[in-house]
């Protein structure tokens, strides 16, 4: 009999974004050997990798009405782009210079 771990691991190996992951004619995602190795290591070593995998307690799954949707537990969306403050700094400098020339 196989002993199940006390905390299941959710993994979302599909990269989402402009390039996306390659797919075959049926729309199935094709995993490269390095992707397969990463997935196997996640399950063997039971590691959490941000935006890729996370060990989840059974209590958390119960709190989510036993919903096993991967996206509920692993946020694989692209990281937010850092917002530039350049425009605001330029505007503030412009206003400062403009006020001195009046």
Coordinates of C-alpha atoms in Angstrom, one line a residue:
X1 CA 0.0 0.0 0.0
X2 CA 1.3 3.4 -0.9
X3 CA 1.4 6.0 1.9
X4 CA 0.0 9.3 0.8
X5 CA 1.8 12.5 1.9
X6 CA -0.1 14.7 4.4
X7 CA 0.1 17.7 2.1
X8 CA -0.6 17.3 -1.6
X9 CA 1.6 19.2 -4.1
X10 CA 0.0 21.2 -6.9
X11 CA 2.2 22.0 -9.9
X12 CA 1.4 24.2 -12.9
X13 CA 4.2 23.6 -15.4
X14 CA 2.5 25.4 -18.3
X15 CA 4.0 28.8 -19.0
X16 CA 1.5 31.4 -19.8
X17 CA 2.3 34.5 -21.7
X18 CA 3.1 35.8 -25.2
X19 CA 5.2 32.9 -26.2
X20 CA 3.3 30.2 -24.4
X21 CA 4.2 26.5 -24.3
X22 CA 4.4 24.5 -27.6
X23 CA 1.3 22.5 -28.3
X24 CA 0.6 19.6 -30.7
X25 CA -2.2 19.5 -33.3
X26 CA -4.8 18.5 -30.7
X27 CA -3.8 21.5 -28.4
X28 CA -2.1 19.3 -25.9
X29 CA 0.9 20.9 -24.2
X30 CA 4.3 19.4 -25.1
X31 CA 6.7 19.3 -22.2
X32 CA 10.5 19.5 -22.8
X33 CA 12.8 17.1 -21.0
X34 CA 13.9 19.9 -18.6
X35 CA 10.3 20.6 -17.7
X36 CA 9.6 17.0 -17.0
X37 CA 12.8 16.8 -14.8
X38 CA 11.6 19.9 -12.9
X39 CA 8.2 18.4 -12.3
X40 CA 9.6 15.1 -11.1
X41 CA 12.0 16.9 -8.7
X42 CA 9.2 19.0 -7.3
X43 CA 7.3 15.8 -6.4
X44 CA 10.3 13.9 -5.1
X45 CA 11.8 16.7 -3.1
X46 CA 8.4 18.3 -2.1
X47 CA 9.5 21.8 -2.8
X48 CA 7.5 25.0 -3.2
X49 CA 8.6 27.0 -6.2
X50 CA 6.8 30.4 -6.6
X51 CA 4.5 30.5 -9.7
X52 CA 5.2 26.7 -10.3
X53 CA 4.4 24.5 -7.3
X54 CA 3.1 24.6 -3.7
X55 CA 2.4 22.0 -1.0
X56 CA -1.1 22.5 0.3
X57 CA -2.5 21.3 3.6
X58 CA -5.6 19.1 3.6
X59 CA -7.2 21.8 5.8
X60 CA -6.8 24.4 3.1
X61 CA -8.3 22.1 0.5
X62 CA -11.2 21.5 2.8
X63 CA -11.6 25.3 3.3
X64 CA -11.9 25.6 -0.5
X65 CA -14.7 23.0 -0.6
X66 CA -12.3 20.3 -1.8
X67 CA -11.8 22.3 -5.1
X68 CA -8.7 20.8 -6.7
X69 CA -8.3 23.5 -9.4
X70 CA -4.5 24.0 -9.7
X71 CA -4.9 27.8 -10.2
X72 CA -6.6 28.1 -6.8
X73 CA -3.3 27.0 -5.2
X74 CA -0.6 28.0 -7.7
X75 CA -0.6 31.4 -9.3
X76 CA 1.2 30.9 -12.5
X77 CA 0.2 34.3 -14.0
X78 CA 3.1 36.4 -15.2
X79 CA 4.7 38.6 -12.6
X80 CA 3.5 42.2 -12.7
X81 CA 5.7 44.6 -14.5
X82 CA 7.4 47.1 -12.2
X83 CA 5.8 50.5 -12.6
X84 CA 8.0 53.3 -13.7
X85 CA 8.1 56.5 -11.7
X86 CA 10.2 58.3 -14.3
X87 CA 7.2 60.2 -15.8
X88 CA 6.1 61.4 -12.3
X89 CA 9.6 62.5 -11.4
X90 CA 9.9 64.5 -14.7
X91 CA 6.6 66.1 -14.1
X92 CA 7.5 67.1 -10.6
X93 CA 10.8 68.5 -11.8
X94 CA 9.1 70.4 -14.6
X95 CA 6.6 72.0 -12.2
X96 CA 9.4 73.0 -9.9
X97 CA 11.4 74.7 -12.6
X98 CA 8.4 76.3 -14.1
X99 CA 7.4 77.8 -10.7
X100 CA 10.8 79.3 -10.3
X101 CA 10.6 81.1 -13.7
X102 CA 7.4 82.9 -13.0

